[in-house]
Amino acid sequence: MNGHYAIAIDGPSGAGKSTQAKRLAKEFSFIYVDTGAIYRTLGLACYRAEIDRKDAAAVMELLKTLDISIRYNEAGEQCMLLNGEDVSKEIRQPEISICASDVSALPEVRRFLLDMQRRFARENNVVMDGRDIGTVVLPDAELKIFLTASPEARARRRLLDLKEKGIEESFEDVLRDINYRDEQDTKRAAAPLRQAEDAVLVDSSDIGFEETFARLCELVIRRLAAVRED
Ligand code: DC
C-alpha cells in the first residue's frame, strides 16, 4: 500500500454501487470516486460533437482536446467538469449512458484515463467504483467488492432513480439499456467487467439498501482491522 487505503467496488450498471460507495465513503471518511462519471463525461463530449463513438481514432482525437476534471463541492459531492463546465447533471441522461458504454469499450480511452483514476488513490483514502477497479485500476486495493443484482432488480431501481430526477422512462426501455450495457461491458476485450479473484461477491437482488450497506460496512471494518494489524 502507499500510505492510503483503497476500497474497490465493481459490478454491473444499476447494482447500487454508487449509492453504497458514497455512503461507505461518508461512514469511513474516505473520498468517493465515481469512475463511470469520467466515461460519461467523455460520452457526452462525443454526443455533442456528433462523432462516431466506436471510431477509436476520432474519439482519441477529441479526447486529447478536452479538459475533463473532477471537483468536490462544499457538500463533498463529486462534480464533473468538461472544459470548465459543470456537466454533472447532464451526464446522467439515459442516452449518455449508452455513449459512455461505447467509449469505455475503446482500449486507448481506458489507457488514457487510467492515470487520472490512480492519482486519486495515491493521494487519498478512497472508495472507488466502476467496472475494472479491482482488476485493473487498483489491483492492490485493500478491499475489493463485487456488487451485483439481477437485471430486473437493477431495472426497477434505476427506474425509481430516474423518476426522482424527473426523467420518465418505461421499464422495458430501462431493462433494454441495462442488457445492452451488460453485454457490452462484460464482452469487450479491454478491461471487461468481471469479478477479481480476490473480490467479495455481494448480491443485492433480494436484500434492501440498508442490509446491503450493513454487509459492506462489516467487510470494511474487518478488512481494515486486519490490514492495520499486519
Ligand atoms: O457506472 P456508470 O453506469 O456510470 O458507468 C457508465 C459506463 O462507463 C458503463 O457502461 C461502463 C463504463 N465504465 C467502465 O467501463 N469502467 C469503469 N471503471 C466505470 C464505468
PDB file of C-alpha atoms and ligand atoms in Angstrom:
ATOM      1  CA  MET A   1       0.000   0.000   0.000  1.00  0.00           C
ATOM      2  CA  ASN A   2       1.014   3.650  -0.498  1.00  0.00           C
ATOM      3  CA  GLY A   3       0.015   5.050   2.892  1.00  0.00           C
ATOM      4  CA  HIS A   4      -3.636   5.232   1.902  1.00  0.00           C
ATOM      5  CA  TYR A   5      -6.452   2.710   1.899  1.00  0.00           C
ATOM      6  CA  ALA A   6      -8.443   1.821  -1.194  1.00  0.00           C
ATOM      7  CA  ILE A   7     -11.794   0.095  -1.379  1.00  0.00           C
ATOM      8  CA  ALA A   8     -12.724  -1.020  -4.893  1.00  0.00           C
ATOM      9  CA  ILE A   9     -16.370  -1.639  -5.747  1.00  0.00           C
ATOM     10  CA  ASP A  10     -17.134  -3.135  -9.139  1.00  0.00           C
ATOM     11  CA  GLY A  11     -20.299  -4.508 -10.646  1.00  0.00           C
ATOM     12  CA  PRO A  12     -22.844  -4.029 -13.430  1.00  0.00           C
ATOM     13  CA  SER A  13     -24.925  -0.893 -14.036  1.00  0.00           C
ATOM     14  CA  GLY A  14     -27.672  -0.268 -11.532  1.00  0.00           C
ATOM     15  CA  ALA A  15     -26.421  -2.641  -8.829  1.00  0.00           C
ATOM     16  CA  GLY A  16     -26.388   0.259  -6.360  1.00  0.00           C
ATOM     17  CA  LYS A  17     -22.611   0.719  -6.425  1.00  0.00           C
ATOM     18  CA  SER A  18     -22.589   4.491  -6.398  1.00  0.00           C
ATOM     19  CA  THR A  19     -25.179   4.924  -3.633  1.00  0.00           C
ATOM     20  CA  GLN A  20     -23.466   2.336  -1.465  1.00  0.00           C
ATOM     21  CA  ALA A  21     -19.969   3.596  -2.237  1.00  0.00           C
ATOM     22  CA  LYS A  22     -20.958   7.182  -1.480  1.00  0.00           C
ATOM     23  CA  ARG A  23     -22.399   6.215   1.889  1.00  0.00           C
ATOM     24  CA  LEU A  24     -19.436   3.979   2.743  1.00  0.00           C
ATOM     25  CA  ALA A  25     -17.057   6.831   1.956  1.00  0.00           C
ATOM     26  CA  LYS A  26     -19.016   9.093   4.292  1.00  0.00           C
ATOM     27  CA  GLU A  27     -19.136   6.473   7.050  1.00  0.00           C
ATOM     28  CA  PHE A  28     -15.359   5.898   6.986  1.00  0.00           C
ATOM     29  CA  SER A  29     -14.321   9.452   5.975  1.00  0.00           C
ATOM     30  CA  PHE A  30     -12.864   8.320   2.657  1.00  0.00           C
ATOM     31  CA  ILE A  31     -13.171  10.139  -0.660  1.00  0.00           C
ATOM     32  CA  TYR A  32     -15.698   8.699  -3.087  1.00  0.00           C
ATOM     33  CA  VAL A  33     -14.580   8.421  -6.707  1.00  0.00           C
ATOM     34  CA  ASP A  34     -17.220   7.544  -9.298  1.00  0.00           C
ATOM     35  CA  THR A  35     -15.154   6.469 -12.311  1.00  0.00           C
ATOM     36  CA  GLY A  36     -18.230   5.898 -14.513  1.00  0.00           C
ATOM     37  CA  ALA A  37     -18.747   9.673 -14.403  1.00  0.00           C
ATOM     38  CA  ILE A  38     -15.420  10.125 -16.232  1.00  0.00           C
ATOM     39  CA  TYR A  39     -16.541   7.860 -19.100  1.00  0.00           C
ATOM     40  CA  ARG A  40     -19.911   9.582 -19.072  1.00  0.00           C
ATOM     41  CA  THR A  41     -18.247  12.990 -19.475  1.00  0.00           C
ATOM     42  CA  LEU A  42     -16.312  11.751 -22.493  1.00  0.00           C
ATOM     43  CA  GLY A  43     -19.518  10.121 -23.816  1.00  0.00           C
ATOM     44  CA  LEU A  44     -21.284  13.474 -23.521  1.00  0.00           C
ATOM     45  CA  ALA A  45     -18.471  15.263 -25.356  1.00  0.00           C
ATOM     46  CA  CYS A  46     -18.725  12.736 -28.227  1.00  0.00           C
ATOM     47  CA  TYR A  47     -22.506  13.082 -28.295  1.00  0.00           C
ATOM     48  CA  ARG A  48     -22.268  16.856 -28.520  1.00  0.00           C
ATOM     49  CA  ALA A  49     -19.568  16.707 -31.191  1.00  0.00           C
ATOM     50  CA  GLU A  50     -21.647  14.091 -33.069  1.00  0.00           C
ATOM     51  CA  ILE A  51     -18.710  11.797 -33.618  1.00  0.00           C
ATOM     52  CA  ASP A  52     -18.828   8.026 -34.093  1.00  0.00           C
ATOM     53  CA  ARG A  53     -18.230   6.670 -30.593  1.00  0.00           C
ATOM     54  CA  LYS A  54     -16.891   3.406 -31.907  1.00  0.00           C
ATOM     55  CA  ASP A  55     -14.235   5.122 -34.029  1.00  0.00           C
ATOM     56  CA  ALA A  56     -11.202   4.988 -31.709  1.00  0.00           C
ATOM     57  CA  ALA A  57      -9.128   7.484 -33.730  1.00  0.00           C
ATOM     58  CA  ALA A  58     -11.923  10.070 -33.790  1.00  0.00           C
ATOM     59  CA  VAL A  59     -12.688   9.649 -30.066  1.00  0.00           C
ATOM     60  CA  MET A  60      -8.997   9.922 -29.130  1.00  0.00           C
ATOM     61  CA  GLU A  61      -8.542  12.999 -31.290  1.00  0.00           C
ATOM     62  CA  LEU A  62     -11.429  14.639 -29.460  1.00  0.00           C
ATOM     63  CA  LEU A  63     -10.317  13.387 -26.020  1.00  0.00           C
ATOM     64  CA  LYS A  64      -6.897  14.993 -26.406  1.00  0.00           C
ATOM     65  CA  THR A  65      -8.522  18.398 -26.879  1.00  0.00           C
ATOM     66  CA  LEU A  66     -10.737  18.072 -23.793  1.00  0.00           C
ATOM     67  CA  ASP A  67     -10.176  19.156 -20.235  1.00  0.00           C
ATOM     68  CA  ILE A  68     -12.001  16.587 -18.098  1.00  0.00           C
ATOM     69  CA  SER A  69     -11.639  17.053 -14.374  1.00  0.00           C
ATOM     70  CA  ILE A  70     -13.217  16.118 -11.073  1.00  0.00           C
ATOM     71  CA  ARG A  71     -14.077  18.617  -8.358  1.00  0.00           C
ATOM     72  CA  TYR A  72     -15.700  18.113  -4.978  1.00  0.00           C
ATOM     73  CA  ASN A  73     -18.276  20.720  -3.967  1.00  0.00           C
ATOM     74  CA  GLU A  74     -18.877  22.003  -0.421  1.00  0.00           C
ATOM     75  CA  ALA A  75     -21.241  19.122   0.273  1.00  0.00           C
ATOM     76  CA  GLY A  76     -18.404  16.753  -0.654  1.00  0.00           C
ATOM     77  CA  GLU A  77     -20.170  15.629  -3.838  1.00  0.00           C
ATOM     78  CA  GLN A  78     -18.192  14.727  -6.932  1.00  0.00           C
ATOM     79  CA  CYS A  79     -18.791  17.105  -9.834  1.00  0.00           C
ATOM     80  CA  MET A  80     -17.603  16.516 -13.393  1.00  0.00           C
ATOM     81  CA  LEU A  81     -16.183  19.406 -15.338  1.00  0.00           C
ATOM     82  CA  LEU A  82     -15.909  19.363 -19.111  1.00  0.00           C
ATOM     83  CA  ASN A  83     -13.743  22.247 -20.284  1.00  0.00           C
ATOM     84  CA  GLY A  84     -14.700  24.045 -17.084  1.00  0.00           C
ATOM     85  CA  GLU A  85     -18.458  23.468 -17.468  1.00  0.00           C
ATOM     86  CA  ASP A  86     -20.204  21.505 -14.710  1.00  0.00           C
ATOM     87  CA  VAL A  87     -21.901  18.635 -16.575  1.00  0.00           C
ATOM     88  CA  SER A  88     -22.716  16.501 -13.505  1.00  0.00           C
ATOM     89  CA  LYS A  89     -26.448  16.509 -14.221  1.00  0.00           C
ATOM     90  CA  GLU A  90     -26.326  16.183 -17.985  1.00  0.00           C
ATOM     91  CA  ILE A  91     -24.153  13.058 -17.942  1.00  0.00           C
ATOM     92  CA  ARG A  92     -26.961  11.165 -16.127  1.00  0.00           C
ATOM     93  CA  GLN A  93     -29.295  11.300 -19.143  1.00  0.00           C
ATOM     94  CA  PRO A  94     -30.110   7.770 -20.410  1.00  0.00           C
ATOM     95  CA  GLU A  95     -28.719   8.436 -23.913  1.00  0.00           C
ATOM     96  CA  ILE A  96     -25.393   9.436 -22.358  1.00  0.00           C
ATOM     97  CA  SER A  97     -25.226   6.072 -20.522  1.00  0.00           C
ATOM     98  CA  ILE A  98     -25.063   4.338 -23.883  1.00  0.00           C
ATOM     99  CA  CYS A  99     -22.447   6.817 -25.184  1.00  0.00           C
ATOM    100  CA  ALA A 100     -20.351   6.161 -22.040  1.00  0.00           C
ATOM    101  CA  SER A 101     -20.547   2.407 -22.520  1.00  0.00           C
ATOM    102  CA  ASP A 102     -19.497   2.790 -26.177  1.00  0.00           C
ATOM    103  CA  VAL A 103     -16.430   4.944 -25.491  1.00  0.00           C
ATOM    104  CA  SER A 104     -15.439   2.835 -22.482  1.00  0.00           C
ATOM    105  CA  ALA A 105     -15.012  -0.166 -24.785  1.00  0.00           C
ATOM    106  CA  LEU A 106     -12.048   1.533 -26.508  1.00  0.00           C
ATOM    107  CA  PRO A 107      -8.670   0.393 -25.063  1.00  0.00           C
ATOM    108  CA  GLU A 108      -6.966   3.699 -25.998  1.00  0.00           C
ATOM    109  CA  VAL A 109      -9.561   5.612 -23.999  1.00  0.00           C
ATOM    110  CA  ARG A 110      -9.153   3.342 -20.982  1.00  0.00           C
ATOM    111  CA  ARG A 111      -5.373   3.698 -21.032  1.00  0.00           C
ATOM    112  CA  PHE A 112      -5.622   7.463 -21.309  1.00  0.00           C
ATOM    113  CA  LEU A 113      -7.967   7.743 -18.312  1.00  0.00           C
ATOM    114  CA  LEU A 114      -6.116   5.279 -16.072  1.00  0.00           C
ATOM    115  CA  ASP A 115      -3.670   7.726 -14.558  1.00  0.00           C
ATOM    116  CA  MET A 116      -6.347  10.210 -13.582  1.00  0.00           C
ATOM    117  CA  GLN A 117      -8.098   7.483 -11.580  1.00  0.00           C
ATOM    118  CA  ARG A 118      -4.926   6.154  -9.932  1.00  0.00           C
ATOM    119  CA  ARG A 119      -3.839   9.627  -8.873  1.00  0.00           C
ATOM    120  CA  PHE A 120      -6.849   9.916  -6.547  1.00  0.00           C
ATOM    121  CA  ALA A 121      -5.934   6.672  -4.815  1.00  0.00           C
ATOM    122  CA  ARG A 122      -2.311   7.716  -4.390  1.00  0.00           C
ATOM    123  CA  GLU A 123      -3.323  10.915  -2.658  1.00  0.00           C
ATOM    124  CA  ASN A 124      -6.402   9.912  -0.622  1.00  0.00           C
ATOM    125  CA  ASN A 125      -8.189   7.090   1.157  1.00  0.00           C
ATOM    126  CA  VAL A 126     -10.737   6.181  -1.499  1.00  0.00           C
ATOM    127  CA  VAL A 127     -13.868   4.219  -2.141  1.00  0.00           C
ATOM    128  CA  MET A 128     -13.762   3.932  -5.913  1.00  0.00           C
ATOM    129  CA  ASP A 129     -16.494   2.348  -8.007  1.00  0.00           C
ATOM    130  CA  GLY A 130     -16.542   1.214 -11.612  1.00  0.00           C
ATOM    131  CA  ARG A 131     -16.107  -1.947 -13.664  1.00  0.00           C
ATOM    132  CA  ASP A 132     -12.368  -2.643 -13.577  1.00  0.00           C
ATOM    133  CA  ILE A 133     -11.248  -1.040 -10.321  1.00  0.00           C
ATOM    134  CA  GLY A 134     -10.301  -4.282  -8.574  1.00  0.00           C
ATOM    135  CA  THR A 135      -8.906  -5.908 -11.721  1.00  0.00           C
ATOM    136  CA  VAL A 136      -7.038  -3.059 -13.460  1.00  0.00           C
ATOM    137  CA  VAL A 137      -7.137   0.381 -11.843  1.00  0.00           C
ATOM    138  CA  LEU A 138      -6.348  -0.594  -8.234  1.00  0.00           C
ATOM    139  CA  PRO A 139      -5.299  -4.260  -8.257  1.00  0.00           C
ATOM    140  CA  ASP A 140      -3.690  -3.770  -4.814  1.00  0.00           C
ATOM    141  CA  ALA A 141      -6.792  -2.320  -3.161  1.00  0.00           C
ATOM    142  CA  GLU A 142      -7.118  -3.366   0.487  1.00  0.00           C
ATOM    143  CA  LEU A 143     -10.711  -4.497  -0.103  1.00  0.00           C
ATOM    144  CA  LYS A 144     -12.467  -5.463  -3.329  1.00  0.00           C
ATOM    145  CA  ILE A 145     -16.214  -5.881  -3.504  1.00  0.00           C
ATOM    146  CA  PHE A 146     -18.192  -7.142  -6.490  1.00  0.00           C
ATOM    147  CA  LEU A 147     -21.707  -5.806  -6.027  1.00  0.00           C
ATOM    148  CA  THR A 148     -24.338  -7.286  -8.289  1.00  0.00           C
ATOM    149  CA  ALA A 149     -28.102  -7.890  -8.662  1.00  0.00           C
ATOM    150  CA  SER A 150     -30.377  -9.437 -11.302  1.00  0.00           C
ATOM    151  CA  PRO A 151     -31.089  -7.291 -14.415  1.00  0.00           C
ATOM    152  CA  GLU A 152     -34.772  -6.951 -13.417  1.00  0.00           C
ATOM    153  CA  ALA A 153     -33.974  -5.818  -9.874  1.00  0.00           C
ATOM    154  CA  ARG A 154     -31.495  -3.302 -11.277  1.00  0.00           C
ATOM    155  CA  ALA A 155     -34.001  -2.008 -13.866  1.00  0.00           C
ATOM    156  CA  ARG A 156     -36.626  -1.475 -11.145  1.00  0.00           C
ATOM    157  CA  ARG A 157     -34.175   0.545  -9.038  1.00  0.00           C
ATOM    158  CA  ARG A 158     -32.886   2.544 -11.983  1.00  0.00           C
ATOM    159  CA  LEU A 159     -36.456   3.445 -12.920  1.00  0.00           C
ATOM    160  CA  LEU A 160     -37.050   4.831  -9.418  1.00  0.00           C
ATOM    161  CA  ASP A 161     -33.786   6.813  -9.528  1.00  0.00           C
ATOM    162  CA  LEU A 162     -34.686   8.331 -12.891  1.00  0.00           C
ATOM    163  CA  LYS A 163     -38.183   9.184 -11.675  1.00  0.00           C
ATOM    164  CA  GLU A 164     -36.727  11.027  -8.681  1.00  0.00           C
ATOM    165  CA  LYS A 165     -34.612  13.044 -11.090  1.00  0.00           C
ATOM    166  CA  GLY A 166     -37.723  13.847 -13.138  1.00  0.00           C
ATOM    167  CA  ILE A 167     -36.698  11.595 -16.052  1.00  0.00           C
ATOM    168  CA  GLU A 168     -39.571   9.426 -17.387  1.00  0.00           C
ATOM    169  CA  GLU A 169     -38.643   6.061 -18.944  1.00  0.00           C
ATOM    170  CA  SER A 170     -40.507   2.754 -19.357  1.00  0.00           C
ATOM    171  CA  PHE A 171     -39.405  -0.409 -17.528  1.00  0.00           C
ATOM    172  CA  GLU A 172     -38.801  -2.113 -20.898  1.00  0.00           C
ATOM    173  CA  ASP A 173     -36.533   0.688 -22.117  1.00  0.00           C
ATOM    174  CA  VAL A 174     -34.533   0.711 -18.891  1.00  0.00           C
ATOM    175  CA  LEU A 175     -34.175  -3.091 -18.939  1.00  0.00           C
ATOM    176  CA  ARG A 176     -33.113  -3.000 -22.598  1.00  0.00           C
ATOM    177  CA  ASP A 177     -30.421  -0.397 -21.835  1.00  0.00           C
ATOM    178  CA  ILE A 178     -29.182  -2.450 -18.882  1.00  0.00           C
ATOM    179  CA  ASN A 179     -28.946  -5.580 -21.026  1.00  0.00           C
ATOM    180  CA  TYR A 180     -27.162  -3.648 -23.796  1.00  0.00           C
ATOM    181  CA  ARG A 181     -24.618  -2.272 -21.342  1.00  0.00           C
ATOM    182  CA  ASP A 182     -24.154  -5.600 -19.517  1.00  0.00           C
ATOM    183  CA  GLU A 183     -23.459  -7.319 -22.816  1.00  0.00           C
ATOM    184  CA  GLN A 184     -21.044  -4.636 -23.990  1.00  0.00           C
ATOM    185  CA  ASP A 185     -19.319  -4.092 -20.618  1.00  0.00           C
ATOM    186  CA  THR A 186     -18.724  -7.809 -19.988  1.00  0.00           C
ATOM    187  CA  LYS A 187     -17.796  -8.834 -23.518  1.00  0.00           C
ATOM    188  CA  ARG A 188     -15.450  -6.041 -24.548  1.00  0.00           C
ATOM    189  CA  ALA A 189     -11.809  -7.040 -24.949  1.00  0.00           C
ATOM    190  CA  ALA A 190     -10.403  -4.120 -22.936  1.00  0.00           C
ATOM    191  CA  ALA A 191     -10.768  -4.470 -19.151  1.00  0.00           C
ATOM    192  CA  PRO A 192     -14.172  -6.175 -19.281  1.00  0.00           C
ATOM    193  CA  LEU A 193     -16.427  -6.179 -16.254  1.00  0.00           C
ATOM    194  CA  ARG A 194     -15.520  -9.224 -14.197  1.00  0.00           C
ATOM    195  CA  GLN A 195     -15.105 -10.124 -10.578  1.00  0.00           C
ATOM    196  CA  ALA A 196     -11.484 -10.006  -9.395  1.00  0.00           C
ATOM    197  CA  GLU A 197     -10.368 -13.330  -7.933  1.00  0.00           C
ATOM    198  CA  ASP A 198      -9.893 -11.786  -4.514  1.00  0.00           C
ATOM    199  CA  ALA A 199     -13.130  -9.757  -4.536  1.00  0.00           C
ATOM    200  CA  VAL A 200     -16.005 -10.486  -2.171  1.00  0.00           C
ATOM    201  CA  LEU A 201     -19.289 -11.091  -4.012  1.00  0.00           C
ATOM    202  CA  VAL A 202     -22.366  -9.302  -2.642  1.00  0.00           C
ATOM    203  CA  ASP A 203     -25.669 -10.000  -4.448  1.00  0.00           C
ATOM    204  CA  SER A 204     -28.289  -7.403  -3.540  1.00  0.00           C
ATOM    205  CA  SER A 205     -31.183  -8.773  -5.674  1.00  0.00           C
ATOM    206  CA  ASP A 206     -33.199  -9.837  -2.647  1.00  0.00           C
ATOM    207  CA  ILE A 207     -31.892  -7.595   0.083  1.00  0.00           C
ATOM    208  CA  GLY A 208     -32.662  -3.954   0.673  1.00  0.00           C
ATOM    209  CA  PHE A 209     -30.323  -0.989   0.723  1.00  0.00           C
ATOM    210  CA  GLU A 210     -29.783  -0.951   4.500  1.00  0.00           C
ATOM    211  CA  GLU A 211     -28.994  -4.649   4.727  1.00  0.00           C
ATOM    212  CA  THR A 212     -26.567  -4.390   1.830  1.00  0.00           C
ATOM    213  CA  PHE A 213     -24.932  -1.372   3.455  1.00  0.00           C
ATOM    214  CA  ALA A 214     -24.587  -3.227   6.774  1.00  0.00           C
ATOM    215  CA  ARG A 215     -22.848  -6.119   4.997  1.00  0.00           C
ATOM    216  CA  LEU A 216     -20.455  -3.773   3.240  1.00  0.00           C
ATOM    217  CA  CYS A 217     -19.640  -1.939   6.472  1.00  0.00           C
ATOM    218  CA  GLU A 218     -18.855  -5.229   8.160  1.00  0.00           C
ATOM    219  CA  LEU A 219     -16.497  -6.159   5.322  1.00  0.00           C
ATOM    220  CA  VAL A 220     -14.717  -2.797   5.542  1.00  0.00           C
ATOM    221  CA  ILE A 221     -14.355  -2.926   9.336  1.00  0.00           C
ATOM    222  CA  ARG A 222     -12.978  -6.468   9.264  1.00  0.00           C
ATOM    223  CA  ARG A 223     -10.595  -5.774   6.413  1.00  0.00           C
ATOM    224  CA  LEU A 224      -9.226  -2.516   7.806  1.00  0.00           C
ATOM    225  CA  ALA A 225      -8.675  -4.156  11.185  1.00  0.00           C
ATOM    226  CA  ALA A 226      -6.747  -6.992   9.502  1.00  0.00           C
ATOM    227  CA  VAL A 227      -4.632  -4.603   7.422  1.00  0.00           C
ATOM    228  CA  ARG A 228      -3.818  -2.432  10.444  1.00  0.00           C
ATOM    229  CA  GLU A 229      -2.704  -5.497  12.399  1.00  0.00           C
ATOM    230  CA  ASP A 230      -0.223  -6.524   9.670  1.00  0.00           C
TER     231      ASP A 230
HETATM  232  O1   DC B   1     -21.146   3.303 -13.615  1.00  0.00           O
HETATM  233  P1   DC B   1     -21.824   4.024 -14.794  1.00  0.00           P
HETATM  234  O2   DC B   1     -23.097   3.366 -15.202  1.00  0.00           O
HETATM  235  O3   DC B   1     -21.990   5.484 -14.548  1.00  0.00           O
HETATM  236  O4   DC B   1     -20.765   3.870 -15.998  1.00  0.00           O
HETATM  237  C1   DC B   1     -21.014   4.356 -17.291  1.00  0.00           C
HETATM  238  C2   DC B   1     -20.331   3.443 -18.316  1.00  0.00           C
HETATM  239  O5   DC B   1     -18.916   3.554 -18.170  1.00  0.00           O
HETATM  240  C3   DC B   1     -20.665   1.959 -18.167  1.00  0.00           C
HETATM  241  O6   DC B   1     -21.427   1.496 -19.260  1.00  0.00           O
HETATM  242  C4   DC B   1     -19.345   1.236 -18.165  1.00  0.00           C
HETATM  243  C5   DC B   1     -18.305   2.278 -18.212  1.00  0.00           C
HETATM  244  N1   DC B   1     -17.346   2.164 -17.119  1.00  0.00           N
HETATM  245  C6   DC B   1     -16.214   1.418 -17.350  1.00  0.00           C
HETATM  246  O7   DC B   1     -16.077   0.835 -18.404  1.00  0.00           O
HETATM  247  N2   DC B   1     -15.245   1.340 -16.395  1.00  0.00           N
HETATM  248  C7   DC B   1     -15.402   1.964 -15.230  1.00  0.00           C
HETATM  249  N3   DC B   1     -14.431   1.880 -14.316  1.00  0.00           N
HETATM  250  C8   DC B   1     -16.579   2.715 -14.962  1.00  0.00           C
HETATM  251  C9   DC B   1     -17.540   2.782 -15.933  1.00  0.00           C
END
